[in-house]
Short mmCIF file of C-alpha atoms in Angstrom, two decimals:
data_model
loop_
_atom_site.label_atom_id
_atom_site.label_comp_id
_atom_site.label_asym_id
_atom_site.label_seq_id
_atom_site.Cartn_x
_atom_site.Cartn_y
_atom_site.Cartn_z
CA MET A 790 -229.84 -114.34 99.58
CA GLY A 791 -230.19 -113.88 95.85
CA LEU A 792 -232.73 -111.81 94.02
CA ALA A 793 -236.27 -112.86 94.66
CA GLY A 794 -237.52 -114.25 91.36
CA SER A 795 -235.20 -112.02 89.37
CA GLY A 796 -235.56 -114.31 86.39
CA LEU A 797 -238.88 -112.66 85.64
CA CYS A 798 -237.30 -109.27 84.98
CA VAL A 799 -236.34 -108.17 81.51
CA TYR A 800 -234.18 -105.08 81.16
CA PRO A 801 -233.00 -102.93 78.34
CA ALA A 802 -229.23 -102.47 78.04
CA GLU A 803 -227.87 -100.04 80.57
CA GLY A 804 -227.28 -96.56 79.16
CA ASP A 805 -226.59 -93.17 80.55
CA ARG A 806 -230.21 -92.18 79.99
CA GLU A 807 -231.22 -94.56 82.73
CA MET A 808 -232.24 -92.66 85.87
CA ILE A 809 -233.92 -95.15 88.19
CA LYS A 810 -233.60 -98.89 87.98
CA ALA A 811 -235.11 -101.39 90.40
CA VAL A 812 -233.95 -105.00 90.01
CA GLY A 813 -235.98 -107.69 91.75
CA VAL A 814 -236.60 -105.41 94.71
CA ALA A 815 -238.35 -106.67 97.81
CA LYS A 816 -238.95 -104.84 101.07
CA ASP A 817 -240.02 -106.45 104.31
CA TYR A 818 -240.74 -104.12 107.19
CA ARG A 819 -241.09 -107.05 109.54
CA VAL A 820 -241.24 -110.75 109.07
CA GLY A 821 -244.46 -111.45 107.25
CA LEU A 822 -245.10 -107.83 106.31
CA ARG A 823 -243.94 -107.52 102.73
CA ALA A 824 -244.35 -104.02 101.27
CA LEU A 825 -242.70 -104.76 97.92
CA ASN A 826 -242.11 -108.03 96.15
CA ASP A 827 -239.91 -108.66 93.12
CA VAL A 828 -240.32 -105.16 91.72
CA CYS A 829 -238.52 -104.42 88.45
CA ILE A 830 -238.86 -100.88 87.18
CA ASP A 831 -236.78 -98.89 84.71
CA ILE A 832 -237.23 -95.16 84.42
CA THR A 833 -235.19 -93.18 81.91
CA LYS A 834 -234.06 -89.59 82.11
CA GLY A 835 -236.84 -87.07 81.46
CA GLU A 836 -239.71 -89.52 81.92
CA PHE A 837 -242.93 -88.66 83.76
CA VAL A 838 -244.18 -91.72 85.61
CA PHE A 839 -247.28 -92.28 87.72
CA ILE A 840 -247.12 -94.96 90.38
CA VAL A 841 -250.72 -95.91 91.12
CA GLY A 842 -252.45 -98.39 93.35
CA PRO A 843 -254.54 -98.51 96.52
CA SER A 844 -253.21 -97.45 99.93
CA GLY A 845 -250.68 -99.94 101.23
CA SER A 846 -249.76 -101.18 97.77
CA GLY A 847 -246.15 -100.07 98.24
CA LYS A 848 -246.05 -96.72 96.38
CA SER A 849 -244.49 -94.72 99.20
CA THR A 850 -242.07 -97.51 100.04
CA PHE A 851 -240.82 -97.47 96.46
CA LEU A 852 -240.17 -93.72 96.67
CA LYS A 853 -238.35 -94.13 100.01
CA LEU A 854 -236.02 -96.65 98.41
CA ILE A 855 -235.00 -94.08 95.81
CA THR A 856 -233.90 -91.57 98.49
CA LYS A 857 -232.33 -94.38 100.54
CA GLU A 858 -234.62 -93.61 103.42
CA GLU A 859 -235.18 -97.35 103.39
CA ASP A 860 -232.98 -100.12 102.09
CA PRO A 861 -234.44 -103.00 100.09
CA SER A 862 -234.52 -106.43 101.76
CA ALA A 863 -233.60 -108.00 98.43
CA GLY A 864 -232.67 -106.76 94.99
CA GLU A 865 -230.90 -103.61 93.88
CA ILE A 866 -231.81 -99.97 93.37
CA HIS A 867 -229.75 -97.84 90.98
CA VAL A 868 -230.19 -94.09 90.85
CA ALA A 869 -228.37 -92.08 88.18
CA GLY A 870 -226.17 -95.09 87.49
CA LYS A 871 -225.20 -95.68 91.13
CA ASN A 872 -226.03 -98.81 93.07
CA LEU A 873 -227.49 -97.46 96.33
CA ALA A 874 -226.45 -100.58 98.25
CA ARG A 875 -222.84 -99.55 97.64
CA LEU A 876 -223.43 -95.91 98.54
CA PRO A 877 -221.78 -95.18 101.89
CA ARG A 878 -223.97 -93.57 104.50
CA TRP A 879 -222.10 -90.28 104.43
CA ARG A 880 -222.83 -89.95 100.68
CA VAL A 881 -226.59 -90.24 101.17
CA PRO A 882 -227.07 -86.45 101.67
CA PHE A 883 -225.38 -85.89 98.31
CA LEU A 884 -227.75 -88.39 96.65
CA ARG A 885 -230.67 -86.45 98.11
CA ARG A 886 -229.43 -83.21 96.63
CA ASN A 887 -230.17 -84.81 93.27
CA VAL A 888 -233.62 -86.04 94.26
CA GLY A 889 -236.26 -83.43 95.09
CA CYS A 890 -239.21 -84.54 97.20
CA VAL A 891 -242.78 -83.23 97.44
CA PHE A 892 -245.35 -84.57 99.88
CA GLN A 893 -249.06 -84.50 100.47
CA ASP A 894 -248.61 -82.44 103.65
CA PHE A 895 -246.20 -79.89 102.09
CA LYS A 896 -243.75 -80.05 105.03
CA LEU A 897 -243.23 -76.30 105.18
CA LEU A 898 -241.85 -74.57 108.27
CA PRO A 899 -244.64 -72.42 109.72
CA ASN A 900 -242.33 -69.84 111.30
CA LYS A 901 -240.53 -69.06 108.06
CA THR A 902 -241.76 -66.99 105.13
CA VAL A 903 -242.18 -68.37 101.63
CA PHE A 904 -238.77 -66.99 100.69
CA GLN A 905 -237.13 -68.35 103.87
CA ASN A 906 -238.69 -71.79 103.40
CA VAL A 907 -237.18 -72.16 99.95
CA ALA A 908 -233.91 -70.49 100.98
CA PHE A 909 -233.63 -72.92 103.91
CA GLY A 910 -233.31 -75.81 101.48
CA LEU A 911 -230.28 -74.18 99.88
CA GLN A 912 -228.80 -72.79 103.07
CA VAL A 913 -228.51 -76.16 104.77
CA ILE A 914 -226.59 -77.66 101.87
CA GLY A 915 -224.10 -74.84 102.21
CA LYS A 916 -225.06 -72.66 99.23
CA PRO A 917 -223.64 -69.14 99.48
CA LYS A 918 -225.91 -66.21 100.18
CA GLY A 919 -225.45 -64.69 96.75
CA VAL A 920 -226.70 -67.85 95.04
CA ILE A 921 -229.67 -68.04 97.41
CA SER A 922 -230.79 -64.45 96.90
CA GLN A 923 -230.63 -64.98 93.15
CA GLN A 924 -232.17 -68.44 92.76
CA VAL A 925 -234.99 -68.30 95.31
CA PRO A 926 -236.96 -65.37 93.74
CA GLN A 927 -236.37 -66.97 90.34
CA ILE A 928 -237.88 -70.32 91.29
CA LEU A 929 -240.76 -68.66 93.17
CA GLU A 930 -241.51 -66.68 90.03
CA LEU A 931 -241.53 -69.97 88.09
CA VAL A 932 -244.09 -71.57 90.43
CA GLY A 933 -246.23 -68.42 90.29
CA LEU A 934 -245.55 -67.03 93.77
CA GLY A 935 -243.29 -64.14 92.75
CA GLU A 936 -245.55 -61.72 94.60
CA LYS A 937 -245.79 -63.64 97.86
CA LEU A 938 -242.20 -63.97 99.04
CA THR A 939 -242.86 -62.51 102.49
CA ARG A 940 -246.06 -64.43 103.27
CA TYR A 941 -246.13 -67.16 105.90
CA PRO A 942 -247.45 -70.65 105.02
CA ASP A 943 -250.67 -70.18 107.02
CA GLU A 944 -251.46 -67.13 104.90
CA LEU A 945 -251.45 -69.24 101.74
CA SER A 946 -254.00 -71.59 100.17
CA GLY A 947 -253.24 -75.29 100.01
CA GLY A 948 -252.32 -75.06 96.35
CA GLU A 949 -249.96 -72.17 97.02
CA GLN A 950 -248.32 -74.05 99.87
CA GLN A 951 -247.73 -77.01 97.58
CA ARG A 952 -246.14 -74.65 95.05
CA VAL A 953 -243.73 -73.44 97.74
CA SER A 954 -242.92 -77.05 98.54
CA ILE A 955 -242.29 -77.78 94.85
CA ALA A 956 -240.12 -74.68 94.61
CA ARG A 957 -238.03 -75.92 97.54
CA ALA A 958 -237.69 -79.38 95.97
CA PHE A 959 -236.73 -77.98 92.57
CA VAL A 960 -234.63 -74.91 93.43
CA ASN A 961 -231.47 -76.99 93.45
CA ARG A 962 -232.34 -78.36 89.96
CA PRO A 963 -232.33 -82.04 90.94
CA LEU A 964 -232.22 -84.79 88.32
CA ILE A 965 -235.30 -86.44 89.80
CA LEU A 966 -238.45 -85.05 91.40
CA LEU A 967 -240.41 -87.48 93.57
CA ALA A 968 -243.98 -86.51 94.45
CA ASP A 969 -245.90 -88.58 96.99
CA GLU A 970 -249.62 -87.79 96.59
CA PRO A 971 -248.91 -84.10 95.93
CA THR A 972 -252.57 -83.39 95.16
CA GLY A 973 -253.95 -85.53 97.98
CA ASN A 974 -255.03 -82.51 100.03
CA LEU A 975 -256.11 -80.29 97.15
CA ASP A 976 -259.39 -79.77 95.30
CA PRO A 977 -259.54 -80.84 91.62
CA ALA A 978 -259.13 -77.35 90.15
CA THR A 979 -256.08 -76.61 92.28
CA SER A 980 -254.69 -80.05 91.48
CA VAL A 981 -254.77 -79.25 87.78
CA GLY A 982 -252.55 -76.24 88.45
CA ILE A 983 -250.07 -78.35 90.40
CA MET A 984 -250.00 -80.93 87.60
CA ARG A 985 -249.27 -78.18 85.05
CA LEU A 986 -246.36 -77.10 87.20
CA LEU A 987 -244.99 -80.65 87.49
CA ASP A 988 -245.39 -81.06 83.74
CA ARG A 989 -243.44 -77.87 83.19
CA ILE A 990 -240.66 -79.10 85.46
CA ASN A 991 -240.66 -82.41 83.58
CA ARG A 992 -240.12 -80.53 80.33
CA THR A 993 -236.77 -79.24 81.68
CA SER A 994 -235.80 -82.94 81.29
CA THR A 995 -236.22 -83.55 85.02
CA THR A 996 -237.44 -87.07 85.72
CA VAL A 997 -240.74 -86.92 87.65
CA VAL A 998 -242.10 -89.88 89.59
CA MET A 999 -245.48 -89.28 91.18
CA ALA A 1000 -247.37 -91.64 93.45
CA THR A 1001 -251.08 -90.98 93.40
CA HIS A 1002 -254.53 -92.48 93.48
CA ASP A 1003 -256.17 -89.54 91.79
CA HIS A 1004 -257.90 -91.12 88.78
CA ALA A 1005 -258.83 -87.91 87.02
CA ILE A 1006 -255.28 -86.61 86.96
CA VAL A 1007 -253.73 -89.83 85.71
CA ASP A 1008 -256.37 -90.22 83.01
CA SER A 1009 -255.99 -86.64 81.78
CA MET A 1010 -252.18 -86.68 81.63
CA ARG A 1011 -251.78 -89.85 79.56
CA ARG A 1012 -248.28 -90.61 80.80
CA ARG A 1013 -246.57 -93.83 81.78
CA VAL A 1014 -248.48 -95.64 84.52
CA ILE A 1015 -247.02 -98.31 86.79
CA GLU A 1016 -249.63 -100.00 88.92
CA LEU A 1017 -248.74 -101.70 92.18
CA GLU A 1018 -250.93 -104.15 93.99
CA ASP A 1019 -249.89 -105.80 97.23
CA GLY A 1020 -246.32 -104.76 96.55
CA GLU A 1021 -246.10 -106.19 93.02
CA VAL A 1022 -246.09 -104.48 89.65
CA VAL A 1023 -249.29 -105.58 87.96
CA ARG A 1024 -249.24 -103.14 85.03
CA ASP A 1025 -246.69 -100.91 83.28
CA GLN A 1026 -248.20 -98.89 80.41
CA THR A 1027 -246.45 -96.23 78.39
CA ARG A 1028 -249.50 -94.01 77.87
CA GLY A 1029 -251.83 -95.35 80.49
CA ILE A 1030 -254.92 -94.43 82.41
CA TYR A 1031 -255.53 -95.07 86.11
CA GLY A 1032 -257.06 -98.47 85.69
CA VAL A 1033 -259.35 -100.54 83.56
CA GLY A 1034 -262.84 -100.63 84.99
CA THR A 1035 -262.12 -98.39 87.97
CA MET B 756 -221.36 -67.49 106.15
CA ARG B 757 -221.47 -71.04 107.49
CA ILE B 758 -219.90 -70.02 110.75
CA ARG B 759 -222.45 -67.24 111.10
CA TYR B 760 -225.20 -69.76 110.43
CA PHE B 761 -223.88 -72.17 113.10
CA LEU B 762 -223.48 -69.42 115.68
CA ALA B 763 -226.94 -68.01 115.00
CA GLU B 764 -228.48 -71.48 115.30
CA THR B 765 -226.60 -72.13 118.53
CA VAL B 766 -227.83 -68.89 120.08
CA ASN B 767 -231.36 -69.69 118.91
CA ASN B 768 -231.26 -73.15 120.45
CA LEU B 769 -230.00 -71.80 123.75
CA ARG B 770 -232.69 -69.13 123.84
CA ARG B 771 -235.45 -71.59 123.06
CA ASN B 772 -234.21 -73.95 125.73
CA ALA B 773 -233.15 -71.33 128.24
CA LEU B 774 -234.37 -73.13 131.35
CA MET B 775 -232.73 -76.45 130.51
CA ALA B 776 -229.56 -74.67 129.48
CA ILE B 777 -229.45 -72.83 132.81
CA ALA B 778 -229.94 -76.09 134.69
CA ALA B 779 -227.12 -77.71 132.74
CA THR B 780 -224.84 -74.71 133.15
CA SER B 781 -225.38 -74.52 136.90
CA THR B 782 -224.81 -78.22 137.36
CA VAL B 783 -221.52 -77.93 135.53
CA ALA B 784 -220.63 -74.90 137.66
CA ILE B 785 -221.48 -76.67 140.93
CA SER B 786 -219.58 -79.84 140.07
CA LEU B 787 -216.53 -77.88 138.97
CA LEU B 788 -216.75 -75.68 142.06
CA LEU B 789 -216.69 -78.81 144.16
CA LEU B 790 -213.73 -80.12 142.22
CA GLY B 791 -211.98 -76.76 142.61
CA GLY B 792 -212.76 -76.78 146.34
CA VAL B 793 -211.15 -80.20 146.68
CA GLN B 794 -208.07 -78.95 144.89
CA ILE B 795 -207.84 -75.89 147.14
CA LEU B 796 -208.28 -78.03 150.23
CA GLY B 797 -205.43 -80.18 149.02
CA MET B 798 -203.29 -77.09 148.45
CA ILE B 799 -204.06 -75.79 151.96
CA VAL B 800 -203.20 -79.08 153.61
CA GLY B 801 -200.06 -79.22 151.51
CA ASN B 802 -199.04 -75.76 152.68
CA ILE B 803 -199.67 -76.63 156.32
CA THR B 804 -197.86 -79.94 156.32
CA ASP B 805 -194.94 -78.49 154.40
CA GLY B 806 -194.28 -76.19 157.39
CA TRP B 807 -194.76 -78.95 159.88
CA GLU B 808 -192.59 -81.47 158.22
CA ALA B 809 -189.71 -79.04 158.36
CA ARG B 810 -190.06 -78.90 162.11
CA ILE B 811 -190.27 -82.61 162.74
CA GLU B 812 -187.47 -84.01 164.87
CA ILE B 813 -186.82 -87.09 166.92
CA SER B 814 -186.19 -86.94 170.65
CA GLY B 815 -184.11 -89.76 172.08
CA TYR B 816 -184.48 -89.67 175.89
CA LEU B 817 -181.46 -90.97 177.75
CA ARG B 818 -181.48 -93.18 180.82
CA SER B 819 -180.37 -91.33 183.94
CA ASN B 820 -177.64 -93.95 184.37
CA ALA B 821 -176.37 -93.72 180.81
CA THR B 822 -172.59 -93.45 180.68
CA SER B 823 -170.93 -90.70 178.71
CA GLY B 824 -169.35 -93.42 176.55
CA GLU B 825 -172.77 -94.77 175.59
CA VAL B 826 -173.97 -91.27 174.73
CA ARG B 827 -170.87 -90.58 172.61
CA ASP B 828 -171.28 -93.88 170.71
CA LEU B 829 -174.93 -93.10 170.02
CA GLU B 830 -174.07 -89.60 168.84
CA ALA B 831 -171.38 -90.99 166.54
CA ASP B 832 -173.76 -93.62 165.11
CA LEU B 833 -176.38 -90.99 164.36
CA ALA B 834 -173.89 -88.61 162.80
CA GLN B 835 -172.96 -91.34 160.31
CA MET B 836 -176.53 -91.84 159.08
CA PRO B 837 -177.13 -89.95 155.80
CA GLU B 838 -180.72 -89.13 156.82
CA VAL B 839 -179.57 -87.24 159.91
CA GLU B 840 -178.89 -83.57 159.56
CA GLU B 841 -177.91 -82.63 163.09
CA VAL B 842 -177.72 -84.13 166.57
CA ILE B 843 -177.96 -81.88 169.62
CA TYR B 844 -177.34 -83.01 173.19
CA VAL B 845 -179.81 -81.55 175.68
CA SER B 846 -178.65 -81.97 179.29
CA GLU B 847 -180.96 -82.47 182.27
CA ARG B 848 -180.39 -78.85 183.28
CA GLN B 849 -181.13 -77.53 179.79
CA ALA B 850 -184.28 -79.67 179.67
CA LEU B 851 -185.50 -78.15 182.90
CA GLU B 852 -184.73 -74.62 181.69
CA GLU B 853 -186.60 -75.17 178.45
CA TYR B 854 -189.52 -76.58 180.35
CA ARG B 855 -189.55 -73.58 182.64
CA SER B 856 -189.50 -71.11 179.76
CA ASP B 857 -192.28 -73.03 177.95
CA PHE B 858 -194.56 -72.73 180.97
CA GLU B 859 -193.38 -69.38 182.25
CA ASP B 860 -196.91 -68.18 182.93
CA ASP B 861 -197.79 -71.16 185.11
CA PRO B 862 -195.21 -71.60 187.85
CA ALA B 863 -197.26 -74.32 189.55
CA LEU B 864 -196.23 -76.67 186.76
CA TYR B 865 -192.50 -76.46 187.44
CA GLU B 866 -192.21 -75.27 191.02
CA GLY B 867 -191.40 -78.65 192.53
CA LEU B 868 -189.12 -79.83 189.73
CA ARG B 869 -185.40 -80.15 190.19
CA VAL B 870 -182.52 -80.99 187.90
CA GLY B 871 -182.69 -84.73 187.24
CA ASP B 872 -186.46 -84.96 187.19
CA LEU B 873 -186.46 -84.42 183.45
CA PRO B 874 -184.21 -86.71 181.38
CA ALA B 875 -181.38 -85.58 179.20
CA SER B 876 -181.96 -86.26 175.49
CA LEU B 877 -180.54 -86.24 172.01
CA ARG B 878 -182.50 -84.03 169.61
CA ILE B 879 -182.18 -85.41 166.09
CA ALA B 880 -183.03 -83.23 163.05
CA LEU B 881 -183.55 -85.11 159.78
CA THR B 882 -182.93 -84.15 156.17
CA ASP B 883 -186.46 -85.27 155.28
CA ALA B 884 -189.51 -86.02 157.44
CA ARG B 885 -190.05 -89.21 155.44
CA TYR B 886 -187.22 -90.96 157.32
CA THR B 887 -188.67 -90.21 160.76
CA GLU B 888 -190.01 -93.65 161.50
CA GLU B 889 -187.08 -95.48 159.94
CA VAL B 890 -184.44 -93.64 161.96
CA ALA B 891 -186.51 -93.88 165.15
CA THR B 892 -186.79 -97.68 164.92
CA ARG B 893 -183.13 -98.00 164.03
CA ILE B 894 -181.92 -96.41 167.28
CA GLU B 895 -184.62 -97.86 169.50
CA GLY B 896 -183.18 -100.04 172.26
CA ALA B 897 -179.64 -98.70 171.85
CA PRO B 898 -177.62 -98.85 175.09
CA GLY B 899 -178.24 -95.82 177.30
CA LEU B 900 -181.41 -94.88 175.42
CA ASP B 901 -184.68 -95.00 177.31
CA ASP B 902 -187.37 -93.91 174.91
CA VAL B 903 -187.73 -92.49 171.38
CA GLU B 904 -190.45 -89.98 170.49
CA PHE B 905 -191.40 -88.22 167.29
CA GLY B 906 -194.31 -86.04 166.06
CA GLY B 907 -194.96 -87.97 162.84
CA GLY B 908 -198.26 -89.47 163.99
CA LEU B 909 -200.11 -86.20 163.76
CA VAL B 910 -198.77 -85.43 160.30
CA ARG B 911 -199.66 -88.87 159.09
CA ARG B 912 -203.18 -88.62 160.45
CA LEU B 913 -203.65 -85.21 158.86
CA LEU B 914 -202.51 -86.52 155.50
CA GLN B 915 -204.87 -89.49 155.87
CA VAL B 916 -207.84 -87.30 156.70
CA ASN B 917 -206.94 -85.08 153.79
CA SER B 918 -206.76 -87.92 151.31
CA LEU B 919 -210.05 -89.40 152.59
CA LEU B 920 -211.73 -86.01 152.27
CA ARG B 921 -210.32 -85.62 148.80
CA SER B 922 -211.52 -89.05 147.70
CA ILE B 923 -215.04 -88.41 148.99
CA THR B 924 -215.31 -85.01 147.34
CA PHE B 925 -213.75 -86.33 144.17
CA VAL B 926 -216.32 -89.10 143.90
CA LEU B 927 -219.07 -86.58 144.63
CA SER B 928 -217.87 -84.20 141.95
CA VAL B 929 -217.56 -87.04 139.42
CA ILE B 930 -221.18 -88.01 140.14
CA LEU B 931 -222.20 -84.39 139.71
CA MET B 932 -220.28 -84.16 136.46
CA VAL B 933 -222.03 -87.24 135.09
CA ALA B 934 -225.30 -85.55 136.04
CA ALA B 935 -224.12 -82.40 134.31
CA ALA B 936 -223.29 -84.33 131.14
CA ALA B 937 -226.71 -86.00 131.24
CA LEU B 938 -228.39 -82.62 131.68
CA ILE B 939 -226.49 -81.24 128.74
CA ALA B 940 -227.50 -84.27 126.68
CA ASN B 941 -231.09 -83.70 127.72
CA THR B 942 -230.93 -80.01 126.82
CA ILE B 943 -229.71 -80.93 123.38
CA ARG B 944 -232.35 -83.63 122.97
CA LEU B 945 -235.10 -81.17 123.83
CA GLY B 946 -233.65 -78.81 121.24
CA ILE B 947 -233.63 -81.59 118.67
CA TYR B 948 -237.20 -82.49 119.55
CA ALA B 949 -238.35 -78.89 119.28
CA ARG B 950 -236.80 -78.69 115.82
CA ARG B 951 -237.60 -82.16 114.49
CA ASP B 952 -239.54 -80.73 111.54
CA GLU B 953 -236.63 -78.58 110.49
CA ILE B 954 -234.24 -81.49 110.91
CA GLY B 955 -236.55 -83.68 108.82
CA ILE B 956 -236.45 -81.13 106.02
CA MET B 957 -232.70 -80.75 106.35
CA LYS B 958 -232.27 -84.49 105.85
CA LEU B 959 -234.75 -84.43 103.00
CA VAL B 960 -232.91 -81.78 101.01
CA GLY B 961 -229.53 -83.40 101.65
CA ALA B 962 -227.91 -81.51 104.52
CA THR B 963 -225.00 -83.55 105.84
CA ASN B 964 -225.26 -84.99 109.33
CA TRP B 965 -222.41 -82.81 110.58
CA PHE B 966 -224.11 -79.72 109.27
CA ILE B 967 -227.18 -80.66 111.31
CA ARG B 968 -225.21 -81.66 114.38
CA ILE B 969 -222.79 -78.79 114.77
CA PRO B 970 -225.23 -76.19 116.16
CA PHE B 971 -226.46 -78.68 118.76
CA MET B 972 -222.94 -79.70 119.75
CA LEU B 973 -221.96 -76.05 120.05
CA GLU B 974 -224.98 -75.56 122.28
CA GLY B 975 -223.74 -78.26 124.65
CA LEU B 976 -220.23 -76.86 124.62
CA VAL B 977 -221.41 -73.31 125.30
CA ALA B 978 -223.57 -74.46 128.23
CA ALA B 979 -220.67 -76.40 129.76
CA PHE B 980 -218.16 -73.66 129.10
CA ALA B 981 -220.38 -71.07 130.75
CA GLY B 982 -220.61 -73.32 133.81
CA ALA B 983 -216.83 -73.71 133.86
CA LEU B 984 -216.34 -69.95 133.64
CA ILE B 985 -218.71 -69.40 136.57
CA ALA B 986 -216.83 -71.94 138.69
CA VAL B 987 -213.45 -70.51 137.75
CA GLY B 988 -214.69 -66.97 138.42
CA ILE B 989 -215.85 -67.92 141.91
CA VAL B 990 -212.63 -69.76 142.77
CA ALA B 991 -210.41 -66.98 141.41
CA GLY B 992 -212.54 -64.37 143.18
CA ALA B 993 -212.31 -66.25 146.46
CA ASN B 994 -208.56 -66.48 146.00
CA ALA B 995 -208.20 -62.76 145.32
CA VAL B 996 -210.59 -61.43 147.97
CA LEU B 997 -211.26 -64.02 150.65
CA PHE B 998 -208.07 -65.99 151.13
CA SER B 999 -205.77 -62.99 151.52
CA ARG B 1000 -208.16 -61.56 154.13
CA ILE B 1001 -208.08 -64.82 156.07
CA GLY B 1002 -204.30 -64.55 156.07
CA ASP B 1003 -204.47 -60.96 157.33
CA ALA B 1004 -207.01 -61.75 160.02
CA VAL B 1005 -205.46 -64.96 161.28
CA PRO B 1006 -201.70 -64.68 160.70
CA ILE B 1007 -201.12 -68.29 161.64
CA LEU B 1008 -203.14 -69.33 158.59
CA SER B 1009 -201.56 -66.90 156.16
CA SER B 1010 -199.04 -69.41 154.86
CA ALA B 1011 -201.76 -72.05 154.54
CA PHE B 1012 -203.88 -69.75 152.35
CA SER B 1013 -201.21 -68.38 150.09
CA PHE B 1014 -201.02 -70.04 146.69
CA SER B 1015 -198.61 -69.31 143.90
CA THR B 1016 -200.11 -67.78 140.77
CA GLU B 1017 -198.74 -70.69 138.81
CA GLU B 1018 -200.52 -73.39 140.80
CA MET B 1019 -203.73 -71.34 140.77
CA VAL B 1020 -203.66 -70.84 136.99
CA THR B 1021 -202.89 -74.52 136.39
CA MET B 1022 -205.80 -75.54 138.59
CA LEU B 1023 -208.27 -73.12 136.98
CA GLY B 1024 -207.15 -74.19 133.51
CA ALA B 1025 -207.77 -77.79 134.48
CA LEU B 1026 -211.28 -76.88 135.65
CA ILE B 1027 -212.08 -75.29 132.28
CA GLY B 1028 -210.67 -78.34 130.50
CA VAL B 1029 -212.84 -80.67 132.56
CA GLY B 1030 -215.87 -78.46 131.89
CA ALA B 1031 -215.30 -78.58 128.14
CA LEU B 1032 -214.91 -82.37 128.38
CA VAL B 1033 -218.24 -82.63 130.21
CA GLY B 1034 -219.85 -80.58 127.43
CA LEU B 1035 -218.39 -82.81 124.73
CA VAL B 1036 -219.45 -86.00 126.49
CA GLY B 1037 -222.97 -84.65 126.98
CA SER B 1038 -223.20 -83.69 123.31
CA ALA B 1039 -221.90 -87.06 122.23
CA MET B 1040 -224.48 -88.77 124.45
CA ALA B 1041 -227.26 -86.78 122.78
CA MET B 1042 -225.96 -87.46 119.26
CA ARG B 1043 -225.39 -91.17 119.64
CA ARG B 1044 -228.80 -92.34 118.54
CA PHE B 1045 -229.60 -89.25 116.55
CA LEU B 1046 -229.60 -88.83 112.79
CA GLU B 1047 -229.35 -92.39 111.64
CA VAL B 1048 -231.11 -92.03 108.31
#
């Protein structure tokens, strides 16, 4: 066993500001198919981090490790100070209540209204009705859909659907918001709106980790950029752009 | 609020999957009906044989040349046995008279018979039909005794047929119940499949596995319970309406078809219990590989 090449990693002292920590993480889906290799990443509370890299570079796999949808083949993942390897299976739902997720395909339920879609996220974690009827309109107001509570997803534009999805991910005020290519299906103008929303959420000291290969967005935001290539971290820049010469 | 949510989801699932749910419910009903039928059959046979066993006696036919001393010794021996309730001496004359009265309507059968053509006998009543064979073999070959007869063979055969019939139907109903459990599992799986997007989101936002499972498990239980109620309703209805009529129409069967309320309630309760078990097993089968992440 042992950590694959963990000697290469250098970490700051552990503090309570540390939100996500990957130590020498590797992930093999099958023998010979390595999605991540010796990944060391530290993300502190309130950071906004882009994970960039071509398709198949391991971005999505890294996000799945944070929600414990996948377990690393080697190394350790800590989220909010907890080692996920030691997190019992029945605690995983409670981890996920602290990690909001947004996807390229929105994952909204077509037979539920905007309000019901967001309410569903609270309902199934056992939140009482009073809390739901108070928080859902509030968050929908925040994402700019205060007027469209009773619309169905197919009556909304792509950008609006993604706002509903963000509202659902954020309504429970998680510590971390993970976004996997949230602008992948959206035109550039709409994407800018989504990025403003994510930036606003980040300013409530929510840690935002966004996987993307949208150059324009990364370059305009000037936030921390971690670049993956073939499952390895090849660049980690505090105020980066998408890539040199790309 | 949670209970309302679970119930609403359960009703939704059942409505969406109505056809599968009906199939599962009717399979449960049929298998339990079969099981109930077996039980009733057993109760009927029990009622019948109870009456018969009470009437079983041993006839010890005496040799025509048996001395009165031999007969007295035999009577004394029998009277000492704890299994023997009563010994009655039937003389040759009495035997002939009984025979005549049995076949009163058909004089041709007894016209030529005279006293001495039918043997005298000892009629032995037992405390329990179980001892029939034992007592019969014990006195066989005693001096003065010609032949020993008893009616146990018929009872034994009836009990054998009954137990064979019960085994066959039991196996059949077990097979049907396994099928019912599988159908319930399948109903639930279809429901899970139809709602995989919702379940995906539930996992994503951190719903616990039990929260996700409960509506589906309730669905399986409701389907099985409905089947059990149908089966119990039919059996209880048959008991109330049909069986008493059979007794009225064919008086000889009335004792066979009369069941005590207590044994009926116990049996119907057991059917419901088995139905609920089938529902639980089916649900468990559906959940086994489900929700691993």
